[in-house]
Short mmCIF file of C-alpha atoms in Angstrom, two decimals:
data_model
loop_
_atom_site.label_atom_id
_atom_site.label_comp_id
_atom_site.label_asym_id
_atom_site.label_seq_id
_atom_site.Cartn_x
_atom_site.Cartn_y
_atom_site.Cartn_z
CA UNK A 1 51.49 48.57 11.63
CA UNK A 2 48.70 46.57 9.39
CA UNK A 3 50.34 43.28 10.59
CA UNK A 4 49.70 44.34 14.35
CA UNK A 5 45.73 45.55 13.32
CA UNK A 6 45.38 42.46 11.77
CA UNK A 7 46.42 40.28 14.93
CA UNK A 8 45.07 42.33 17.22
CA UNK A 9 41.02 42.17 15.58
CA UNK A 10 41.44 38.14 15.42
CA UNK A 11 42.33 38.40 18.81
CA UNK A 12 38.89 40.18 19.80
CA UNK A 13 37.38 37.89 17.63
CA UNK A 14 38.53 34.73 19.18
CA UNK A 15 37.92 36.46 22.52
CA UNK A 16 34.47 37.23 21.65
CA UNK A 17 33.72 34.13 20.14
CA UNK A 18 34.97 31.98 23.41
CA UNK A 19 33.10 34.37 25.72
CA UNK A 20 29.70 34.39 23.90
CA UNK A 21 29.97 30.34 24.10
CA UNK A 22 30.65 30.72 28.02
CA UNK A 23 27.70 33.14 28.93
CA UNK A 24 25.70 31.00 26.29
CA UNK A 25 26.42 27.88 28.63
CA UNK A 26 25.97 29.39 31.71
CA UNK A 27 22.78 30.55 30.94
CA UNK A 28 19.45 28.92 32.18
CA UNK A 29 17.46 25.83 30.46
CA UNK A 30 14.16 26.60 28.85
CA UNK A 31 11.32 24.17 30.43
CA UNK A 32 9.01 24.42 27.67
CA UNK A 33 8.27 21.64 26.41
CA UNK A 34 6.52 20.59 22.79
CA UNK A 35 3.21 19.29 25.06
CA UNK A 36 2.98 22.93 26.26
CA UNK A 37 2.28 23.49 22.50
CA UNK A 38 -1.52 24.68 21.41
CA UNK A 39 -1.56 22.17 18.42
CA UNK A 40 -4.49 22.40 16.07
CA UNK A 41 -6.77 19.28 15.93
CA UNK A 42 -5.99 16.55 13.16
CA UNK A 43 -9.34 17.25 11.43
CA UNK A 44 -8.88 20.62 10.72
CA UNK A 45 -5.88 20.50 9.56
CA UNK A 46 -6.65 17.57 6.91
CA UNK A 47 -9.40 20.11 6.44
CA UNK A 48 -7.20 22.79 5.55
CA UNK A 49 -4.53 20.76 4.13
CA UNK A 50 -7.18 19.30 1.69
CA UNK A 51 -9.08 23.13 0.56
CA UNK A 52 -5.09 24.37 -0.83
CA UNK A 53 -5.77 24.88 -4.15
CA UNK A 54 -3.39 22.75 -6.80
CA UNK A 55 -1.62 25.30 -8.57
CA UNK A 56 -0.97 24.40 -12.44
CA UNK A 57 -3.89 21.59 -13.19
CA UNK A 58 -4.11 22.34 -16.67
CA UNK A 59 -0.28 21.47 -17.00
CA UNK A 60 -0.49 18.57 -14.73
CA UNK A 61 -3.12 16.88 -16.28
CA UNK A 62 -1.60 17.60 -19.81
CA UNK A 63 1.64 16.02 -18.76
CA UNK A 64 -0.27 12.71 -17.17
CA UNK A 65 -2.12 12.31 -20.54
CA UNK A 66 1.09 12.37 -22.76
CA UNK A 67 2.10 9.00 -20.57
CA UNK A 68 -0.47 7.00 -22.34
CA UNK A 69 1.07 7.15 -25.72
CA UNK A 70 3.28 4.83 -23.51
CA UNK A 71 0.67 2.05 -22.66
CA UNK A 72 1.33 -0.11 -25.47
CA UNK A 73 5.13 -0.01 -24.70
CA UNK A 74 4.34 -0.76 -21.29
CA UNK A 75 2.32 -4.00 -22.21
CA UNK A 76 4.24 -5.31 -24.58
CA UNK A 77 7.13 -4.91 -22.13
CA UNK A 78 5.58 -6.76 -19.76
CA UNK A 79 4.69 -9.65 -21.95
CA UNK A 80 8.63 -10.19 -23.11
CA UNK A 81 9.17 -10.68 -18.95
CA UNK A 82 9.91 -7.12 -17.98
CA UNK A 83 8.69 -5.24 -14.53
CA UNK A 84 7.78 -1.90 -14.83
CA UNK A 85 8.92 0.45 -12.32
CA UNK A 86 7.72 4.12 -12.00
CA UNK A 87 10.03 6.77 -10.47
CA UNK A 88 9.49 10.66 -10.16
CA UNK A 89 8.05 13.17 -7.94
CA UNK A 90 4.22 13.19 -7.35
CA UNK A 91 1.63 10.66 -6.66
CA UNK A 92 1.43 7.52 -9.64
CA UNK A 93 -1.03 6.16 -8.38
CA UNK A 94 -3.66 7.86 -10.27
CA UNK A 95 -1.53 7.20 -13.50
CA UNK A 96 -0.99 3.37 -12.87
CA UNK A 97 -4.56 2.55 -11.96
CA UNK A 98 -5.54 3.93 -15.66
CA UNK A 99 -2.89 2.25 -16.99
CA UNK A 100 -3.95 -1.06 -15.12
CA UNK A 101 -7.59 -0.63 -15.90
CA UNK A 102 -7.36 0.65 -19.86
CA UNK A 103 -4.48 -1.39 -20.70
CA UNK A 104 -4.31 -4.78 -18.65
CA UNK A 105 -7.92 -5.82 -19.53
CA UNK A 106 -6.78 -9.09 -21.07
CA UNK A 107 -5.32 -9.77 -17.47
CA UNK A 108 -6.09 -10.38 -13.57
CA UNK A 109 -4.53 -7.56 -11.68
CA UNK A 110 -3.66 -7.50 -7.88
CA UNK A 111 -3.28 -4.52 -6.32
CA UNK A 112 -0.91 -3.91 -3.28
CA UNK A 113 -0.68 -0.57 -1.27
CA UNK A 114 2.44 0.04 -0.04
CA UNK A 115 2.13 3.17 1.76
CA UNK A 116 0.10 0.97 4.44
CA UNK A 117 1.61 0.62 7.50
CA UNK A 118 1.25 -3.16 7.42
CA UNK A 119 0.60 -5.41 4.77
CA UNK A 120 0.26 -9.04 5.01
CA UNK A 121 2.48 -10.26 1.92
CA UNK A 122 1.25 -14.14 2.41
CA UNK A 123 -2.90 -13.40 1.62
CA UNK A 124 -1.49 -11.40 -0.99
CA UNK A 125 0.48 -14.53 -2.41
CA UNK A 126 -2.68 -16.93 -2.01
CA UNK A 127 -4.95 -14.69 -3.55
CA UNK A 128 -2.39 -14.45 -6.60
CA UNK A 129 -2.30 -18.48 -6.34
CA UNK A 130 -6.69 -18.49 -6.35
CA UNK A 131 -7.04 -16.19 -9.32
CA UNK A 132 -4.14 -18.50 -11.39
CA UNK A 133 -5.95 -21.87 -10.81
CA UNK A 134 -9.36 -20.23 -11.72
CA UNK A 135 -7.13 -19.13 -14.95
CA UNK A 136 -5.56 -22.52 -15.19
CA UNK A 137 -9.41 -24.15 -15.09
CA UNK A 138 -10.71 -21.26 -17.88
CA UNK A 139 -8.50 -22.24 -20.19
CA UNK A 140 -9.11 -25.74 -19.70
CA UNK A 141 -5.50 -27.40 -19.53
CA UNK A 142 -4.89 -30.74 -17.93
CA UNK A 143 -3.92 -29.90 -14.18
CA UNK A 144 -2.69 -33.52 -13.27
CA UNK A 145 0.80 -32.37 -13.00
CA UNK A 146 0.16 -29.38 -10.71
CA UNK A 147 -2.81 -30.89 -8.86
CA UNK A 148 -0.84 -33.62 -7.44
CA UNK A 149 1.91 -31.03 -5.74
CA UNK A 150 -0.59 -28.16 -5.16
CA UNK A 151 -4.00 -28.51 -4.24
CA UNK A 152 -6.92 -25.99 -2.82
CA UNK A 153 -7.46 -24.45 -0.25
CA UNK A 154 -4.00 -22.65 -0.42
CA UNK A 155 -4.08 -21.07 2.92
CA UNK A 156 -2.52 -24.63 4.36
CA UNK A 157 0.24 -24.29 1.81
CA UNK A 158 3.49 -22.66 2.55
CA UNK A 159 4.68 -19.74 1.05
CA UNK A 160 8.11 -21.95 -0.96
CA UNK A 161 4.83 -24.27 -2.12
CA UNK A 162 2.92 -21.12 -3.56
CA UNK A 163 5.39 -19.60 -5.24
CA UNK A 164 6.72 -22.54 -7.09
CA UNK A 165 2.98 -23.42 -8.00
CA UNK A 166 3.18 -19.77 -9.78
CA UNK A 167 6.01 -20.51 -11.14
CA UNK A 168 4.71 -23.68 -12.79
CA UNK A 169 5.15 -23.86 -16.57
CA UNK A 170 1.70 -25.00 -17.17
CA UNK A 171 0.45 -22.91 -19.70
CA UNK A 172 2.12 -22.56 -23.33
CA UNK A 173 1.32 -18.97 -24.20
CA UNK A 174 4.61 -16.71 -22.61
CA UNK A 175 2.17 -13.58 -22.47
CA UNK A 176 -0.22 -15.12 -20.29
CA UNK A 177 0.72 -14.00 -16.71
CA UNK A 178 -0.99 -12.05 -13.47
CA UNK A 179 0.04 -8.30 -12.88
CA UNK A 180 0.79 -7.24 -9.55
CA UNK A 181 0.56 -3.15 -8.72
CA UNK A 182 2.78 -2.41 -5.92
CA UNK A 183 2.07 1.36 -5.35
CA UNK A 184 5.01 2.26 -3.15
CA UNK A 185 7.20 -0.81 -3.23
CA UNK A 186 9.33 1.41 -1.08
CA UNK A 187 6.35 2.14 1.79
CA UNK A 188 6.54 1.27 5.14
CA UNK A 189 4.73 -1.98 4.88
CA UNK A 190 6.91 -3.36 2.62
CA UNK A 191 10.30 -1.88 3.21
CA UNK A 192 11.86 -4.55 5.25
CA UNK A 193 14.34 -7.06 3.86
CA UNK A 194 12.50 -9.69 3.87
CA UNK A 195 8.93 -8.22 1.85
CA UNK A 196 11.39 -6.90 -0.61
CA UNK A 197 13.52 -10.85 -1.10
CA UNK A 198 9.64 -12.38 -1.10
CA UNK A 199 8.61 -9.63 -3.71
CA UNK A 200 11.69 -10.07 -5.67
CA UNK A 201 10.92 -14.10 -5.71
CA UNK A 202 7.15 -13.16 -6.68
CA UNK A 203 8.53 -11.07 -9.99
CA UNK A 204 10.52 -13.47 -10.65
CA UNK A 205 7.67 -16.36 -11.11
CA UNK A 206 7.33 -17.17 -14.87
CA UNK A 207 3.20 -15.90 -14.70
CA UNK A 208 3.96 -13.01 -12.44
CA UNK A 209 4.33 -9.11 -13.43
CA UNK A 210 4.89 -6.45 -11.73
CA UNK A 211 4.46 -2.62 -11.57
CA UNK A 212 5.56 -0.54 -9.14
CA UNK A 213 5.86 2.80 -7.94
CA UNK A 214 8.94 4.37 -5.96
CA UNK A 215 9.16 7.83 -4.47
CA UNK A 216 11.98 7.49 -1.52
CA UNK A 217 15.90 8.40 -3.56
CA UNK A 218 16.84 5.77 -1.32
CA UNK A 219 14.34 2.89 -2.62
CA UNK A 220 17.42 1.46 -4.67
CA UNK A 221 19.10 0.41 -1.74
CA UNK A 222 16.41 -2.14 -0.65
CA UNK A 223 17.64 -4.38 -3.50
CA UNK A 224 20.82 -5.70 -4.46
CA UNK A 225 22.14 -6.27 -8.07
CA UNK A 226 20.77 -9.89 -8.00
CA UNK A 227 16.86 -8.73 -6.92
CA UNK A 228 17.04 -5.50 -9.91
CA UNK A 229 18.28 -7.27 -12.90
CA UNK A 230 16.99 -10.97 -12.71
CA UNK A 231 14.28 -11.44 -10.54
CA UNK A 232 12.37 -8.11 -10.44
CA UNK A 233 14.04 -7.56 -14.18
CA UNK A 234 13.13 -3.53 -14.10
CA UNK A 235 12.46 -1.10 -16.59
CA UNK A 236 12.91 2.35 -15.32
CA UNK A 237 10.52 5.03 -16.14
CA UNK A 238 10.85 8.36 -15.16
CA UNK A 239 7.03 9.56 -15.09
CA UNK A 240 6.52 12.65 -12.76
CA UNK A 241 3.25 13.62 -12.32
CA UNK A 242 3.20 16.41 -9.65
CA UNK A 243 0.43 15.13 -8.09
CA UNK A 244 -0.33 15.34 -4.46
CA UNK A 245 -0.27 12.59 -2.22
CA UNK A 246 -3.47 12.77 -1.05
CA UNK A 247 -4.27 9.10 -0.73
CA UNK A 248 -0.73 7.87 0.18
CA UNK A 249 -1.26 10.81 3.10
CA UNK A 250 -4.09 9.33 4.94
CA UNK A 251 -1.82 6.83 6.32
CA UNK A 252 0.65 9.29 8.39
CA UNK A 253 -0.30 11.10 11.07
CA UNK A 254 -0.20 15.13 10.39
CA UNK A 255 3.07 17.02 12.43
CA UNK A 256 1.28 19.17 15.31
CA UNK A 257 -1.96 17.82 15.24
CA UNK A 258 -4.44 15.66 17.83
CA UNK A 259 -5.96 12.43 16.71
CA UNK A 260 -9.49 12.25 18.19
CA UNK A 261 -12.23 9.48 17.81
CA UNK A 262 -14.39 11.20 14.95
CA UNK A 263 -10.91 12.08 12.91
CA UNK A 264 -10.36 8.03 13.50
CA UNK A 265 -14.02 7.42 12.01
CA UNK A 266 -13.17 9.53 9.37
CA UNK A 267 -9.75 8.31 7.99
CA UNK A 268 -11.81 4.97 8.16
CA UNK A 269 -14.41 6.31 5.66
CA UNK A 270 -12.26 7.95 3.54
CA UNK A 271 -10.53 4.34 3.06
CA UNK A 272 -13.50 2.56 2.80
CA UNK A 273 -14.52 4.85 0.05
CA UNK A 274 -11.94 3.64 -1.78
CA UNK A 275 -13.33 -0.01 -1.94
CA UNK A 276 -16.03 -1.15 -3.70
CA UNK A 277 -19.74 -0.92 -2.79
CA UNK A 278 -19.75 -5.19 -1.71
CA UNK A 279 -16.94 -4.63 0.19
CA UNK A 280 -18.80 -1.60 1.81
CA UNK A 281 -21.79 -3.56 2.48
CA UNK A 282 -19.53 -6.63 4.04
CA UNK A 283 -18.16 -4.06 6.43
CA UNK A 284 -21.13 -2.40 7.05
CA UNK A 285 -22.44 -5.85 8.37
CA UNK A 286 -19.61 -6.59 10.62
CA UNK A 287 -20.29 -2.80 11.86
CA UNK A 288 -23.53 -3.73 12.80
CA UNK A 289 -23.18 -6.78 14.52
CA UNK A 290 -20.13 -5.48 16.65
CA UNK A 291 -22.56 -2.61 17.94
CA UNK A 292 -25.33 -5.35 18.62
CA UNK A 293 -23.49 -7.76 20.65
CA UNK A 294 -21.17 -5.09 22.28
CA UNK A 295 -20.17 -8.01 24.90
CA UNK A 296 -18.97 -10.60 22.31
CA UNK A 297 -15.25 -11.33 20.81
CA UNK A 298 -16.36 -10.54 17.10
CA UNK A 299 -18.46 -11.74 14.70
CA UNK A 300 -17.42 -15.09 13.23
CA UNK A 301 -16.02 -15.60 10.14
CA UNK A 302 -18.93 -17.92 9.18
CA UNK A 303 -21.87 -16.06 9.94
CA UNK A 304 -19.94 -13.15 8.37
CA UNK A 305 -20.08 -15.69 5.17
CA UNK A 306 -23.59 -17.25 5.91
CA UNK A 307 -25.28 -13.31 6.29
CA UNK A 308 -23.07 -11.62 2.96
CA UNK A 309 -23.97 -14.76 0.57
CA UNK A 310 -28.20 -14.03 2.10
CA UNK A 311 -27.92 -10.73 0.63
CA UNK A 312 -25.89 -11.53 -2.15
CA UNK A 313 -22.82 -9.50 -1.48
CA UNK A 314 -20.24 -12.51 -2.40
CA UNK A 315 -20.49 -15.69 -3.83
CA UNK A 316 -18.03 -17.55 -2.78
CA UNK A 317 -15.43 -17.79 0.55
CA UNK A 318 -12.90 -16.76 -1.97
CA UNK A 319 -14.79 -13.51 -2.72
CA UNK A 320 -15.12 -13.00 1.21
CA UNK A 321 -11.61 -13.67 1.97
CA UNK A 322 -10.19 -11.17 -0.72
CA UNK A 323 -12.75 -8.42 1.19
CA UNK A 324 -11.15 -9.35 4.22
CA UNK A 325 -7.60 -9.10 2.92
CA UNK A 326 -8.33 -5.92 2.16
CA UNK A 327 -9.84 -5.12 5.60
CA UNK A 328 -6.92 -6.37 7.14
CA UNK A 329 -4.68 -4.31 5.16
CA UNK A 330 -6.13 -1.15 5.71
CA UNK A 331 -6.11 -2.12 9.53
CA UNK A 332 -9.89 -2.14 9.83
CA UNK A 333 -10.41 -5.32 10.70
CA UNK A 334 -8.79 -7.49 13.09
CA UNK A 335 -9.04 -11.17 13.81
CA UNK A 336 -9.72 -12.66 17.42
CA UNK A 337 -10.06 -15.98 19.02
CA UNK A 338 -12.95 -16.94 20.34
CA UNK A 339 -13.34 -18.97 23.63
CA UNK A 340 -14.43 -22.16 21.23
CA UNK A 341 -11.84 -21.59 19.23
CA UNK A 342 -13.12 -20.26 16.08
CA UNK A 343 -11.91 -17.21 14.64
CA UNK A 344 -13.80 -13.73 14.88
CA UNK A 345 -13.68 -10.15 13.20
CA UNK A 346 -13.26 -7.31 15.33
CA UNK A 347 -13.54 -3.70 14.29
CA UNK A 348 -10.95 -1.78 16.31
CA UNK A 349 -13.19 1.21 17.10
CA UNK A 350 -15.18 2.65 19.90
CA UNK A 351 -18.99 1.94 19.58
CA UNK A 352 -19.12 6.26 19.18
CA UNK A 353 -16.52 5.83 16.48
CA UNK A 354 -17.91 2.85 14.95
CA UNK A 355 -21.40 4.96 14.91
CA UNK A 356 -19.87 7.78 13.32
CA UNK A 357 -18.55 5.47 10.47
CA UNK A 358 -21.16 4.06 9.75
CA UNK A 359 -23.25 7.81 8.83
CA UNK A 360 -20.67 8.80 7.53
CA UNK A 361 -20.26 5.67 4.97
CA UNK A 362 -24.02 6.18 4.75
CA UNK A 363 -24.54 9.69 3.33
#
């Protein structure tokens, strides 16, 4: 008699289950649709997003400090060859920008934002190949060797002819090298195969260093045994922070929320913030000319030059080029071609936009 319940209630089960799935299918589609949605605008939600309070600071802040007891480590890791590479959850980039600027002041350092949505790994390569010749020239060796296979300006020079010049043996000292700060190695701009084989050829130049950041539990996969234990030669530190990702979050656009022309001008501030005040005042003059001559491709890269070195924002086309590099990298500046053939700097903005930036960079 409990053998027949038994059968009998996973029979009405079954049954139940099968019917439920047929009125389920017969039923109608919903036409909503996720445009039908009320979504809040992008600025107030960054507004909102950005007035949470961080819950345990005190903690947070303790825990970041006890990582510099590591700095010396660090260094002298990187001097015997090593590449650093920071893993955990919460923004580094706070942590490796002190580390950088308290611990690497013996040193040029290059800094690389990988959470960018585009990144243009060949400036970054000739600026690294700049700052080592000015180093080569400080410390006064003979340059005959290298001179005759590399010379200036390195933007004709391929990117196999850069990289070997870096990896020159020129200079005697082992410890005397350029660091490279990748923060998010694993970002967007830099997660394709080949940024990661030209990266792992970069670390593996006998004056280059690197530190990076990770924070995808997939960023292993980008690199095969070959790219983690000889070229990029890593040492693994786990260093969470439990920061937010405030900066790194600029770059993605919010879930459920508009873009609109002064949220545009304003993620432009916030990144030009960021740079320092020459590289301000360069952009500001590109700003100014673009709303001038409304009609015109851009502003050319030489009276860009002529108008910065008047007011004595850079002193060299080197010192320009790097403030471009970084314009370009943060997608605020853009280069056209101009009907003579001579390249100009565009702002991709509205003139209201453009406006907006510009009192808003002002205040």
């Amino acid at each position: 008699m409990d053998i027949n319940d038994g059968e009998e209630e996973d029979f009405e089960f079954s049954r139940n289950y099968f019917l439920a799935k047929e009125l389920a299918g017969s039923g109608k589609k919903s036409t909503r649709k996720i445009s039908d949605i009320n979504v809040v605008d992008e600025q107030e939600l960054r507004a909102a997003a950005a007035n949470i309070e961080l819950k345990h600071e005190k903690e947070i802040n303790s825990l970041v400090n006890s990582y510099k007891s590591l700095y010396p480590k660090w260094v002298f890791e990187l001097r015997c060859g090593f590449g650093l590479l920071m893993y955990g959850f919460g923004s580094k980039k706070v942590l490796i920008e002190d580390f950088a600027s308290t611990a690497l002041t013996e040193y040029s350092v290059v800094v690389i934002n990988g959470y960018l949505q585009s990144i243009n790994l060949k400036q970054v390569v000739i600026a690294l190949a700049e700052i080592w010749w000015e180093e080569l020239k400080t410390k006064r060796r003979t340059s005959s060797g290298v001179s005759s296979k590399f010379q200036q300006p390195f933007n004709s020079q391929s990117m196999d002819d850069l990289l070997a010049f870096l990896h020159e043996s020129d200079v005697e000292e082992n410890d005397s090298f350029v660091c490279i700060v990748v923060h998010n190695i694993d970002g967007p701009g830099l997660r394709d195969s080949e940024s990661q084989q030209y990266l792992a050829r970069l670390a593996s130049c006998s004056h280059i260093r690197i530190v990076a950041s990770i924070d995808n539990v997939n960023a292993p996969l980008l690199w095969d045994k070959k790219m983690v234990h000889t070229q990029f030669n890593w040492f693994w530190y786990h260093v969470p922070t439990f920061a937010p990702y405030n900066v790194e979050g600029i770059f993605f656009p919010l879930i459920l929320a508009h873009s609109s022309t002064a949220q545009s001008a304003k993620t432009a501030a916030i990144v030009l913030q960021s740079l320092t005040p020459n590289a301000q005042s360069v952009f500001k003059i590109l700003a100014e000319y673009q709303l001038s001559h409304p009609d015109e491709e851009g502003m050319p890269v030489d009276a860009l030059y002529t108008t910065a070195r008047e007011r004595f924002l850079v002193s060299s086309q080197v010192t320009l080029n790097s403030h471009l590099t970084e314009f370009k990298d943060h997608e605020l500046v853009k280069t056209r071609r101009h009907s003579d053939g001579q390249d100009c700097l565009h702002i991709p903005l509205a003139a209201d936009a453009l406006e907006k930036l510009l009192s808003e960079i002002n205040q």
